[in-house]
Every structure is written in C-alpha cells, then in structure tokens.
Coordinates of C-alpha atoms and ligand atoms in Angstrom, one line a residue:
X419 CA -18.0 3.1 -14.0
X420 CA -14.5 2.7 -15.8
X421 CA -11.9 3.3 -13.7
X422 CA -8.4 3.6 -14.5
X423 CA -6.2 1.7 -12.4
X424 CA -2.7 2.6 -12.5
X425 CA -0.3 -0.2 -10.7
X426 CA -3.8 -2.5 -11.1
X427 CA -1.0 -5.5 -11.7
X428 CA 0.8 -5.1 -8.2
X429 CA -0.4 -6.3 -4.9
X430 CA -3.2 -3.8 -3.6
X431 CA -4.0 -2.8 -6.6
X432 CA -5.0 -6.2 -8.2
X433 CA -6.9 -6.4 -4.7
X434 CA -8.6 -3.4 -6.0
X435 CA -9.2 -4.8 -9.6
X436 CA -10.9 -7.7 -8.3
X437 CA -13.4 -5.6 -5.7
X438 CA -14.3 -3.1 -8.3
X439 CA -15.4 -6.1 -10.5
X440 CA -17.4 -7.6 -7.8
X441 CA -18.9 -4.2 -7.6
X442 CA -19.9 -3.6 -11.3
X443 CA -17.1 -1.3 -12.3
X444 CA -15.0 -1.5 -15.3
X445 CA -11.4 -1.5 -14.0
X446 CA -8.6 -1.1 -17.0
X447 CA -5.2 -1.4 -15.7
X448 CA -1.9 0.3 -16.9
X449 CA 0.8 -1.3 -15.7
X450 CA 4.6 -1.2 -16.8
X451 CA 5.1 -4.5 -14.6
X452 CA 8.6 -3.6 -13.6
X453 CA 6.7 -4.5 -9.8
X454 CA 3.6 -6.2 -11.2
X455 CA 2.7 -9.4 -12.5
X456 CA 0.3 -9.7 -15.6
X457 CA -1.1 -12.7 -14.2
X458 CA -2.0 -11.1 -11.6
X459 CA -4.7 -9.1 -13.8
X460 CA -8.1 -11.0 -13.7
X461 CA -9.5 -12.5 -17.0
X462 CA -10.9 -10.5 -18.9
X463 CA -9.9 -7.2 -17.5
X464 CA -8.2 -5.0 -19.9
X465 CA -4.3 -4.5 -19.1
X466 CA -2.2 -2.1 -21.1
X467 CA 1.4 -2.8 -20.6
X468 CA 2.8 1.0 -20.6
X469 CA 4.7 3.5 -18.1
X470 CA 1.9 5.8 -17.7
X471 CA 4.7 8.4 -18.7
X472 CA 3.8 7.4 -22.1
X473 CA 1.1 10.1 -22.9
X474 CA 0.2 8.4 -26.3
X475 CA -1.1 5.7 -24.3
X476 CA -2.4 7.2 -20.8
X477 CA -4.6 10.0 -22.7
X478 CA -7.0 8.2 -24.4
X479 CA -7.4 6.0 -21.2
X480 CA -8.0 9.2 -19.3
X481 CA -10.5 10.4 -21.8
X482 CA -12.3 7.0 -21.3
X483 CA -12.3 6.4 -17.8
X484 CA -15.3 8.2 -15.0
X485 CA -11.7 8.1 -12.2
X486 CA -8.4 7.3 -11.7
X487 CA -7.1 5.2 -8.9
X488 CA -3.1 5.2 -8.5
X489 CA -1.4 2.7 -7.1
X490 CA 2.2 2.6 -9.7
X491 CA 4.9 3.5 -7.5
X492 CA 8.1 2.0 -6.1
X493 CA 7.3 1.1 -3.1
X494 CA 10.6 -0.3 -1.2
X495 CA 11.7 1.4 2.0
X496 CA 15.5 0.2 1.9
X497 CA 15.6 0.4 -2.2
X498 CA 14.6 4.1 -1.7
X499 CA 17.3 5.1 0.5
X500 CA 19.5 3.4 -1.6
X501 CA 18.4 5.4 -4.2
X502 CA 16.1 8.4 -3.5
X503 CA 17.1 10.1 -7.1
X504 CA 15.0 7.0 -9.0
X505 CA 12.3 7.3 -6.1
X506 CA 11.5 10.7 -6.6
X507 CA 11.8 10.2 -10.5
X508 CA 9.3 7.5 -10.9
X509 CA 7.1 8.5 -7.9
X510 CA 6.5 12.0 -7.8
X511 CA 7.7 12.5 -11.7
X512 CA 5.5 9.5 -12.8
X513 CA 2.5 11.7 -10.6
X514 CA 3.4 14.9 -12.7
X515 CA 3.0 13.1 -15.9
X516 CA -0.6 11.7 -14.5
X517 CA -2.0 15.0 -13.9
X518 CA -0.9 16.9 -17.2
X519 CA -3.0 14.1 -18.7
X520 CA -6.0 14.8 -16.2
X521 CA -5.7 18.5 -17.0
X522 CA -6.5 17.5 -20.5
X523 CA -8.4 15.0 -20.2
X524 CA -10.2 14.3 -17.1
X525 CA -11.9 12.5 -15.5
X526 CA -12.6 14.8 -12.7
X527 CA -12.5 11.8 -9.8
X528 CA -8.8 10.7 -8.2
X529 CA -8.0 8.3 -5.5
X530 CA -4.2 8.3 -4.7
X531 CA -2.3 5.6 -2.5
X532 CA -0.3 7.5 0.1
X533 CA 1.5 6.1 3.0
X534 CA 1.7 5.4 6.9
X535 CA 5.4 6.2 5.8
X536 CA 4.8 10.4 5.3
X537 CA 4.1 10.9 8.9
X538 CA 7.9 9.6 10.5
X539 CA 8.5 8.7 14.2
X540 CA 5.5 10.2 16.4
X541 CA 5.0 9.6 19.7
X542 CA 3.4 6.8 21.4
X543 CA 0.0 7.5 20.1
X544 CA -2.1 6.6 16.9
X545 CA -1.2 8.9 13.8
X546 CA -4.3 11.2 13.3
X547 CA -4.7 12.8 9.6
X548 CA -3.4 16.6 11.2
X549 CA -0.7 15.3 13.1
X550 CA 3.3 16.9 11.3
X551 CA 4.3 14.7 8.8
X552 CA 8.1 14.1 9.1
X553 CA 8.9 11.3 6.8
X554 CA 12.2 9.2 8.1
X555 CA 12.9 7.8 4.5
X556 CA 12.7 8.8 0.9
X557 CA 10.1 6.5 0.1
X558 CA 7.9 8.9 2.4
X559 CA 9.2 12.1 1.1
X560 CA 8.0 10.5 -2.1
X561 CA 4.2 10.5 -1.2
X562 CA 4.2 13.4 1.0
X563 CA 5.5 15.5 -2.1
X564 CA 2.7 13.8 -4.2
X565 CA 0.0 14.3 -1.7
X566 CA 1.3 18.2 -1.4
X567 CA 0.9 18.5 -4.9
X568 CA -2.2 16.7 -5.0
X569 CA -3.1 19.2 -2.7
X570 CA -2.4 22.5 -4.5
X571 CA -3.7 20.6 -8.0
X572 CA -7.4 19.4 -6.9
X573 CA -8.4 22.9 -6.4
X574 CA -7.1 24.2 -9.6
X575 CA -8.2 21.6 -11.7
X576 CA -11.6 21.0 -10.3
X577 CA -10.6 17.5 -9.5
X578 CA -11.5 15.4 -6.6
X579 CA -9.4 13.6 -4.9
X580 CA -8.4 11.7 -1.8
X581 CA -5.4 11.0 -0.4
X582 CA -5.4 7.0 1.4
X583 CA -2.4 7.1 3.9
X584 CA -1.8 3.3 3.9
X585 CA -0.7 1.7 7.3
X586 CA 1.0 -2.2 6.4
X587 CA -1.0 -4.0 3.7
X588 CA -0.8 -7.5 4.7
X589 CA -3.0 -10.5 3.9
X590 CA -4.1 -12.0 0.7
X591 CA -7.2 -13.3 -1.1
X592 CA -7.5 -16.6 -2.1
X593 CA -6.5 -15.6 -6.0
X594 CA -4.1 -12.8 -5.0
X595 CA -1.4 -11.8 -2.7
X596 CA 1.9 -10.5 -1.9
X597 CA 4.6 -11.2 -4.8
X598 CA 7.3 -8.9 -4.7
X599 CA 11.2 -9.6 -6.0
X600 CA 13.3 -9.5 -4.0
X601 CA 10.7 -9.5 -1.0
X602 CA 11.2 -7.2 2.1
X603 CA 8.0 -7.8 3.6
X604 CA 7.7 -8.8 7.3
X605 CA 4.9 -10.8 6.6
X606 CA 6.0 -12.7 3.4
X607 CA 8.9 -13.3 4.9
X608 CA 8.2 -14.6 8.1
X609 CA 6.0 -17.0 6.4
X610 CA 9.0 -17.9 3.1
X611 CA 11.0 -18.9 7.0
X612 CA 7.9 -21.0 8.2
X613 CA 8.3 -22.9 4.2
X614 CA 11.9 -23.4 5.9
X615 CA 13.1 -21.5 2.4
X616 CA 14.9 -18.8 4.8
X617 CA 16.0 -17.6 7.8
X618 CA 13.7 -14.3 9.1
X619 CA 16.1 -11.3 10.5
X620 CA 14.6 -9.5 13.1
X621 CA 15.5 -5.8 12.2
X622 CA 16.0 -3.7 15.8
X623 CA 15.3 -5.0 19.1
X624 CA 16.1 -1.9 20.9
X625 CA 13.4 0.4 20.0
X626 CA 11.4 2.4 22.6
X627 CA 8.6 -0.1 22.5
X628 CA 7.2 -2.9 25.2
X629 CA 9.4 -5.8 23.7
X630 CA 11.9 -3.6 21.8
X631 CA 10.8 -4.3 18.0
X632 CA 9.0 -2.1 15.5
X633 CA 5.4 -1.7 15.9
X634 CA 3.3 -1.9 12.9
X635 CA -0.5 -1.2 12.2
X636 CA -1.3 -4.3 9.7
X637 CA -4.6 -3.7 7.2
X638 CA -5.8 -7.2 5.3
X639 CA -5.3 -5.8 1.7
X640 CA -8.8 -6.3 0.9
X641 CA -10.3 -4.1 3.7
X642 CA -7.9 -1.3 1.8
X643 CA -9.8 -2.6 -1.8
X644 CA -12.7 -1.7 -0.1
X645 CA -12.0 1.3 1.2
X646 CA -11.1 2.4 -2.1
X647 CA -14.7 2.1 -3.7
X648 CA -15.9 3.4 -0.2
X649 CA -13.8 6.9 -1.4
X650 CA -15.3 6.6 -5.0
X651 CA -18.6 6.6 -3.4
X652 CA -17.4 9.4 -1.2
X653 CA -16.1 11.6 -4.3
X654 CA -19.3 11.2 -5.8
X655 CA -21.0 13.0 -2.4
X656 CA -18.3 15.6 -3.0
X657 CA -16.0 14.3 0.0
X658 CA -12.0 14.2 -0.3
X659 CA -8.9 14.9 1.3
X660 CA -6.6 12.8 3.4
X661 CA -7.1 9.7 5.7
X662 CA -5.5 7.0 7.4
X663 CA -6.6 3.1 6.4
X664 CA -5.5 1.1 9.4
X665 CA -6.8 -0.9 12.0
X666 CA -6.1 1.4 14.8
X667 CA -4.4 -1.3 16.4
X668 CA -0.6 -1.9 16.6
X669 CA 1.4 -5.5 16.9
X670 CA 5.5 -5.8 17.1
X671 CA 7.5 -7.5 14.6
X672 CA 7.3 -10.3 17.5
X673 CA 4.1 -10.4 17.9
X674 CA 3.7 -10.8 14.4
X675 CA 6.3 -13.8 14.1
X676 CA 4.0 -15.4 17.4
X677 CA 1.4 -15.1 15.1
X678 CA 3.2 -16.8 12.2
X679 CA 4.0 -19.6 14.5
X680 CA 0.6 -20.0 16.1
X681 CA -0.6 -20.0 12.7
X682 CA 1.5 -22.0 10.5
X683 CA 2.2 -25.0 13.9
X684 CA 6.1 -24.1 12.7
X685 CA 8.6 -22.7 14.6
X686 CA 10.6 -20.0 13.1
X687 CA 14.2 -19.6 12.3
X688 CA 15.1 -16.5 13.7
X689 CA 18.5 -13.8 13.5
X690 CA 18.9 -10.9 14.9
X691 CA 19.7 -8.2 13.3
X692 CA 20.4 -4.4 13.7
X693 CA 18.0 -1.7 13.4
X694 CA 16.9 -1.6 9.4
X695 CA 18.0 2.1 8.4
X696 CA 14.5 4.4 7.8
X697 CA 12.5 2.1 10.4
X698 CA 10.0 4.5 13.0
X699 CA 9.7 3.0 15.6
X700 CA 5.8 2.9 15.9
X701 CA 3.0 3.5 12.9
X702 CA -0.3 2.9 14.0
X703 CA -3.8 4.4 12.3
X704 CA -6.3 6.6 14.6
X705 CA -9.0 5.8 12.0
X706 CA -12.0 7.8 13.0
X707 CA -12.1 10.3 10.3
X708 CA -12.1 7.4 7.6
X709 CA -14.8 5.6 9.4
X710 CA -16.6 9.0 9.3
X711 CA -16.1 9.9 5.7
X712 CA -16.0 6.7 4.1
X713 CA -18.4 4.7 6.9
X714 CA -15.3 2.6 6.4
X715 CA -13.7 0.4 9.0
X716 CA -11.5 -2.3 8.9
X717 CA -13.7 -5.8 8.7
X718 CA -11.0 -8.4 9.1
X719 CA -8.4 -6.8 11.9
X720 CA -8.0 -10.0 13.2
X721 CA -3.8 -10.5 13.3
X722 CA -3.6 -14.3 13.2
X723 CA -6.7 -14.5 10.3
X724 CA -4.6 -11.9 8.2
X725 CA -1.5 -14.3 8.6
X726 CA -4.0 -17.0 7.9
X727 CA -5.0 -15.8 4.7
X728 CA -0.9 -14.9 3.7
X729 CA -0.5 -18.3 4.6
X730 CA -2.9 -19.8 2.0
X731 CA -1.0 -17.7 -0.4
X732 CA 2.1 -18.0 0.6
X733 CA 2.1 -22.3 0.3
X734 CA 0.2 -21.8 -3.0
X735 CA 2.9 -19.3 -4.5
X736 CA 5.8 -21.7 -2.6
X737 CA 4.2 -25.5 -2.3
X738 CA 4.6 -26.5 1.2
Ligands
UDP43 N1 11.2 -6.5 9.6 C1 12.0 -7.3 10.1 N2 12.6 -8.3 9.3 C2 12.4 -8.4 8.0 C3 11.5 -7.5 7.4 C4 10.9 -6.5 8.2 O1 12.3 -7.3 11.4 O2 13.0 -9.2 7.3 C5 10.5 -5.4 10.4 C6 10.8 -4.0 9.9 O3 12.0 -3.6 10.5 C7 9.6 -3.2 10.4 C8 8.5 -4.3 10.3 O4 9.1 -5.5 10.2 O5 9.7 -2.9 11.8 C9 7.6 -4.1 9.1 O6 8.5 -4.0 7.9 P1 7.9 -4.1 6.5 O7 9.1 -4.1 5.6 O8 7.1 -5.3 6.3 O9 7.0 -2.9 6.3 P2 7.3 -1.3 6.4 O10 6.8 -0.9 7.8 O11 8.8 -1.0 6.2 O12 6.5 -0.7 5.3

C-alpha cells in the first residue's frame, strides 16, 4: 500500500519508513524538516520537502495514498511551555489542515501519534486507555486536543483511525536513531555524557517514587514501527480507537543512567538539578488492550539492550 507518512524524516517516523519497506508498502514522506533530517529518508523513498499546510502539495499526496500515518509535530516538552501559542499552532493547526485534505481526498485509513504526555500525573499504577487524561504541559494538551478532534472527525468522515499514545521512544536501529537539536532526551543525553561531550543533569530527585527521580516507561522505537503496521492491519479489520504503546514496565531516570553505565563500562558525569517544569512524576503503559487489538507487544523491553542499541548510534552519530 502507499502510505503517507507525515514527519517520515524525524526519529519514529523514519523507524516507521524503514518497517513499512521491509513490509512491502510504499511509504512517501512529507516532511518540512524544521525537526527532521533528509538523510534520514531511506534511498529511494520519495520525500517531499513541504509543511503539510501547503494544500497544493498535501492533496494530491492524499489522493494517492491507501493511509496516512502522522508523525509531524513539535515534540519538546520544555520548548512547549515556553511557547504553548507555536505548540498549539503547528500541532493541532497543522492536524486541522490534514483533515480538510482527507475530507476531500481521502484515504479513508489514519494512524496518529499521540502521547504518554495527554494522561498527566496518575497514581502509582500503569496508565490504562480510560483512565482521565489531565495533561501537566502544553505539549500534552497538544495531542489530547488532536486525539479529541480525531475523535469527533472519524465518525463524520467515515475515516478510520487510531490514536497510538506513545510512552518514551528510546533505542535506535543500526541506520537510524535519535537526532534532535538541541537534544532533551534522557537517553541521548545520558549517553552524549558517557562520549564525555557533556555533563547529564538529573532533573528532580524528590519525586514520590522509590529513589526520588522520574519514572519512565521506555519503548525501543522499532517495537512502536511495528506497532504501526500492526494498526494498519487492524484498520483494515475495522479496528480503531486509542491505545497505549509501552512496555508496561517503568525504570527511574537512575535506573536508566545504571543502565548507561553498565552498558557503555563509563562512568557518568552527573548534576543535580531541580525538578524540570511539566515532569509527572510516573508514566508507565498498562498495554493489554494494544496486545489485544493489535496482537502487539513490545519484542525488545529489555532496558540495557535498548541503551545498547542507542549506544551504537550514539558513537556512530558522535565517534567515540
Ligand atoms: N531527564 C533528566 N535529565 C535530562 C533529561 C531528562 O533528568 O537531561 C529526566 C526527565 O526529567 C524525565 C526523564 O528524564 O523524568 C525522561 O525525560 P525525557 O525528556 O527523555 O522524556 P519525556 O518523559 O519528557 O518525554
């Protein structure tokens, strides 16, 4: 099938690209590459370098494509609170734009990349898909306003759609990973300190967790590729809605920099810091329904292999 890949230059996204290949799809990406990377497009794949606001360009890509999957958003917790105005502009605006051209033009399939980040500070439990979504930041508000309108859209439009609440993409293939300017990732990060090209700021150590810091459900970014032509499948069977993709299982930011260390034999340079404005203190998947829907479940949960493959990446992208 072709499938229209919006964001398809960024980092899950260009995971995406290269499963739908190794699946027999067509992937075309449109990317405006403020975030992405056009080397990060595969060889061979078609990339249009638009804003998919430009509906000269997106509706005859619509017209051509059997789905749409949309990754383009901004994507930056801190940047959002900075500026929630530009958030809400090129998230949910960019959205609107999306689906006046699918009104017009089809196609009648739509995966849409939501986030851990709608649900807000919960208890100590797993997020399930029906638990009050509360988002702490803009970014959040962001996709929850987009999956809303999702929501009230499908329906009306005969479209069908899921909603993939993202927990924290992490990991790389051996061709592709994490590349974001400035970088804000935990992961990333941690390993950029193990390179000795920076010191890692531990953001919070007062949170209402075992060892104080931040717990985080982390997804290898090419189990989420995967889940994605899982929900194409699923569309096809008449399935949608909303679900988590996570692991189920939650690590803190220091079990995470363990990891780092255990992984990369380096000891990391570490400062702490205050709490990082927007932070919950705990995101973690329940992931049942997805593993019902999709028969989806996370193949490579494994913490220290996910750092692993980041690694590889990371000294590739950095030397070292
Ligand atoms: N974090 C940190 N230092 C950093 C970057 C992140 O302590 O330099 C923490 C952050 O506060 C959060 C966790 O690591 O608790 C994951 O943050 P990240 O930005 O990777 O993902 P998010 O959960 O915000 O999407």
């Amino acid at each position: 099938m072709k499938i229209l890949v919006t964001g398809g230059a960024g980092y899950i996204g260009g995971a995406f690209v290269r499963a739908a290949l190794a699946a027999g799809h067509e992937p075309v990406v449109l990317d405006n590459l403020s975030t992405g990377h056009e080397d990060a497009v595969p060889t061979g794949v078609e990339l249009v370098r638009a804003d998919l606001r430009e509906r000269a360009v997106l509706d005859p890509l619509l017209a051509r494509c059997g789905a749409v999957v949309h990754f383009a958003a901004l994507s930056i917790v801190p940047d959002s609170i900075a500026d929630p105005v530009t958030y809400y502009r090129e998230n949910l605006g960019g959205f609107l734009v999306l689906l006046d051209g699918v009104r017009e033009h089809g196609p009648a399939r739509l995966v849409f990349s939501s986030s851990a980040a709608v649900y807000g500070d919960g208890g100590g439990r797993p997020f399930r898909e029906e638990d009050p979504t509360r988002p702490v930041n803009p970014y959040g508000g962001t996709k929850l306003a987009m999956e809303q309108t999702l929501a009230h859209v499908a329906p009306a439009l005969g479209l069908r759609a899921f909603s993939l609440r993202y927990f924290n993409a992490a990991g790389a293939l051996p061709d592709h990973g994490e590349r974001h300017d400035p970088e804000t990732h935990l992961v990333p990060l941690a390993l950029e300190a193990a390179l000795g090209r920076r010191t890692l700021t531990l953001f919070g150590e007062d949170y209402d967790t075992p060892d104080g810091t931040c717990i985080r459900d982390y997804v290898h970014v090419a189990d989420l590729a995967e889940a994605h032509l899982a929900a194409l499948a699923a569309l096809e069977r008449g399935e949608g809605g909303v679900l988590n993709l996570g692991t189920g299982r939650g690590h803190s930011v220091r079990e995470v920099l363990a990891a780092v260390e255990r992984v990369t034999g380096r000891s990391l340079p570490v400062a702490r810091g205050p709490r990082r404005e927007g932070d919950p203190a705990r995101l973690v998947a329940a992931v049942d329904r997805a593993e019902a829907v999709l028969g989806w479940r996370a193949a490579r949960p494994d913490l220290d292999a996910i750092v692993a493959s980041a690694w590889e990446w990371a000294r590739r992208l950095h030397g070292g």
